[in-house]
Structures are given as C-alpha cells and as structure tokens.
C-alpha cells in the first residue's frame, strides 16, 4: 500500500483544475505568477488532454506538458497529474466507434462531449492502460508529481451502457455472481411474468420498456455498472502503483451529487478519497448538503483526511439558473470542507475558459481577471489556509452515525413503490438537517460497518437490508447502542425480495413490531400526532410485539395507533418512526439526550459547529453575529478557536 495522502504540499493543499492547453504561452507565464500570489500549492493537470498527449494511436507527445510541469515545479507548485481517460479523442472514436456507449433507450452517444466511452469496451480499456503506462513511465521521477488523479468523475453523467459488449459483460458478471442459471432465476424471481431463462444468451440489460422491468435485474445491472467502472479504475491504478509505488492514487467522487457508483466499494481502492461538490444554487440552506457531502467523503475513507478536489468559486454553468455565490460564501464553503476533514481545497477551475461548454463557469481567475471580488477572495483564502495547517491530518470526532447504502438508494428508487414520495435522499436529508441544526457532527456508515463507536445510529430510509446488515444493526442495539429507524426500512433483501412474513422482515425483532398495511399520505396531506406536530408522506398500521409507543397518530388512517415507538433490546434501544414528523428535531433531541450524546445548547441553529482535532470551527450561516466559545462570529463569517 502506498502513501495515504500526498506528503507534499506540506499544509492544506490549495489550487484547482488547471487547463493550460487552452491558453497561449504568455497566459501560462502569467498563470504561475498569479498562482504564487494566490498561495496555490497544487493543481490538477491534464484531465482532458488525451488528444494532445496521444495525437495519434501510440504516438505520445509529452513535450508541451513537460514544459508546464517544470514551470510549476520551479514555482513550488505540486502536480496532481490526471490520466485523461474521461474523453477519448476523435481518432479513437473513428477507429473504435463501437466504444461509444448506448443509453437505456437504445441511443448511441455521439462524439463532441465527454465521458463517451463504454466501460466494458476492450479497446477503450486497453488504450487507457497504454496511456497510463506511458504517463507513469514518463513522469515517474518528476519531483512535482505528488498525486495521481485517475480519470474524472466515474459514472457521470452517463454510467450505464446497453451496447452488445456490455450485455456480454453483464452475463459474465451474473455468471460469477450466481454460478448457475437456476440460482439467477431464483434470485430474480423470474417465475413472475413468465421471465424464466433457459439459456444465458437470453439475458439482456434491463433496457427501456413500456412497463416496469424486473427490479432484481435492474438492481444487479446497477451493481454491474459500478463494478465495470471500478474495473476501469483499478486497471489504471495497478499500473500506476507498479511504476510509481510512492505516489498515491485517487479519483474524484461525487458523494452527494451522483448516486451511480457504490462508493463504499470504491473507497477501498483509493489511497486518498477526493470529492467534488457543487451547491444546488436555488436550494435554501444548500450549505447543509455541502456539509453532508463532506461528511460522506470523510466517512468513505474511514475518517482519514480527504481532498475537496472540485468546488466552485462562484456560479456553475449547468443548472437552470446559475447563481453567483454571495459575500463570504467562497470562504465559508471552503472552510466547512476543512472543518469536516479536508486536507486539500481545490476548485474547478484555475482560469475560466473563453470557449467551449464551460465558459460561463466561475474560476479562481474569472473572465474579469484580478480586479474582481472572486480573485480577492481566492487570494485571501490562500493567505488564510497556512494558519490552518495545524488541523492537517486531524480527525473529526462523531458520536452519531447515519446509515447510507448505495444499493438501498438504487433499489428504493426503482419503479412501482407504494408512494412516489418514498425517496432515499428525502429522508436522509431530513434527518441529517435536523442533526446539523442540533450542532451534531455525524459520520455516515454502511449497514455492515463497525458501529461500536457510536452512541446513536440513524437509518433514515433503509429499504433494502441484507441479512448481514440486519444482524449488525441488531447486535449494535443489543450491546447498548441506540438505533433510530424510519418507515419503509428493512422491507426487502439484496434481491429486492420481501422476506417471508410481515414487514419489516429484517427488522421486526429489533424494532419489536410488525406492519399490517401501508397508508401513504396524499400530496400535502398531514396527519396529527399525539403530543403535537404532524406527520407527512407516510402513515401505517403498526402492531407492537415488545416495543412501547412514544407517540400515536391522532388523525388519518392510523388514528389511535403507534407512530413513534421504542424497543428495549439487550442493553440498547431501537426506535421506530412511522411517518415524516414535523418535529423531528424534538424527537431526535430526546433520543440524543437519552443516549448521552454531547449536544451544545443555546446556540442558533444557523451556526455550524464542528470540532477537528484541536480546533473548533464556527461557521455562521445566519444574518446576525453570534457570540459563542469566547468569540464573536459575524454574520456570514467563520471563526476557528481551540476546541
Ligand atoms: C465537474 C467536472 C468538471 C467540470 C465541473 C463544472 O462535474 O468534473 O470537469 O465540468 O463539473 O462544474
Ligand atoms: Zn457498452
């Protein structure tokens, strides 16, 4: 295993995606001057430079890049060197047109964008292996290169491919998973709708259909897709590790912006987690999702420091309305990432491009150049980060964990669920936001993660739960943990099959109840809850078999029946919440209190409070100044004080 995190630069790495190939030499010379002025210490290079690095098959041209890498090095700037495999050049597509992916609707993607390669294409994989080898051999001894950035955002924007090569690869993947066709027929429940297979060659990708396609087939195709991309990554990673064993390898995830890769599996394969995060500009309180993205990045790496590889200095260019960041927002966003474990702060991108699809995207050097607020903010942040070097490598302690399982996320959002309002992110966001407003830092965990370190574990929408995960959660409660489960959890196993007996099969014993009937609420319908507040989205007929009721439904289809329950199991407690309560913070407040979680009191819920190592970060998202922990944090400001 190589180094976990680049040894250099020494402090919090600072910089962005750098695309010098878009600029003449005089601008490149100005770039390094400005980078020094801004305190830039690391840039990601060559991410989309395949056409220049290999202008014709097998002909590599590194001269132009050598000049740039040497210049950066001479100016003390380290390089996160990319393998530019996210966009094959025109000559490649001309020679291997079958490498272009096919969408679920059967449309073959054309050239002219990026990310247009079938992950199962043998020609594509072979070309990436050759290119990674050539790059690694060429730069193996260059002191500027401190990190490998393989590809770019695997699985986005198009992850799945339905071409004939992918169908063959899917069959191989299924053979490896199930061994024989009988096992596959059983797992997919193919007796239903006469889908029984008698020959492997009959199995197709779950392509577009006028009705719902077999959900187990779709779920396996999602797993296969993540694995195919992962194989593309490890192919390159292994080459890089062999040639440059001392240079760590990463690839940039999108923890909360894209769900198509099973990042728990992926995170085991990178030396350091890196994450891209972009705010949804029109969403109120979008900084809470930013915190979530950062917490997930940290958790995927088991708490180790990670890198915010891309975020924006101001507006992006791909949303319906691309709003510029407000005063102080660049700083708040960046320092939140640092507070939550980032040891590198990078932006997309260094200099705004003049042409191409992204010319309206913000950058560290915007179209307006250095006479701009963005540039002043970039320089100020670069000047501030060295003082935060003391948190580099430090941990972010958390007493509470939230369960996040990509497979369950995929499964829940397939066709024909009891209500369109059942959505993984809707519930995860709600619980996360309530905890955030209580100033509670959370880790994210997989259902099979070691949970012993947490006082409280919350499973907001854990629709799919396998036997191992269910046992793990039960054992956690039994040995003294507090588990909070929300409705429509533990409903199916890994094949999207309902376990024998009443819902929620996998969690019945842990929760001490069973559910007779679901009563999804109508759009905007609310039901009253005893003791105050209302429930939205969901109501159901719960029977208690050991749990006691904490709150009842006071109106609606389940009036007089349990809405919130608690079950003593061994030394711990399992709570169940059968609706989306308006007073989630009150409910969680009681749970946290009972479990002895340290919750700061008397602070406004717009003040973000995070401890990292010896420091406490206070990020004020409110419109008034706040005095706390011996310091006054102005509205929109950030303070870092000893913890
Ligand atoms: C990312 C991508 C970058 C850039 C950025 C713009 O998803 O990795 O290359 O396109 O979005 O926001
Ligand atoms: Zn394909």
PDB file of C-alpha atoms and ligand atoms in Angstrom, residues 101-102 118-120 161-163 165-166, ligand 2:
ATOM      1  CA  UNK A 101     -21.950   3.916 -25.188  1.00  0.00           C
ATOM      2  CA  UNK A 102     -25.615   3.149 -25.752  1.00  0.00           C
ATOM      3  CA  UNK A 118     -18.395   2.176 -22.828  1.00  0.00           C
ATOM      4  CA  UNK A 119     -16.723   0.955 -19.616  1.00  0.00           C
ATOM      5  CA  UNK A 120     -16.744  -2.612 -20.948  1.00  0.00           C
ATOM      6  CA  UNK A 161     -24.128   1.223 -21.116  1.00  0.00           C
ATOM      7  CA  UNK A 162     -26.555  -1.020 -23.043  1.00  0.00           C
ATOM      8  CA  UNK A 163     -24.345  -1.877 -26.014  1.00  0.00           C
ATOM      9  CA  UNK A 165     -20.351  -5.638 -25.442  1.00  0.00           C
ATOM     10  CA  UNK A 166     -21.853  -4.503 -22.154  1.00  0.00           C
TER      11      UNK A 166
HETATM   12 ZN1  LIG B   2     -21.180  -0.776 -23.644  1.00  0.00          ZN
END
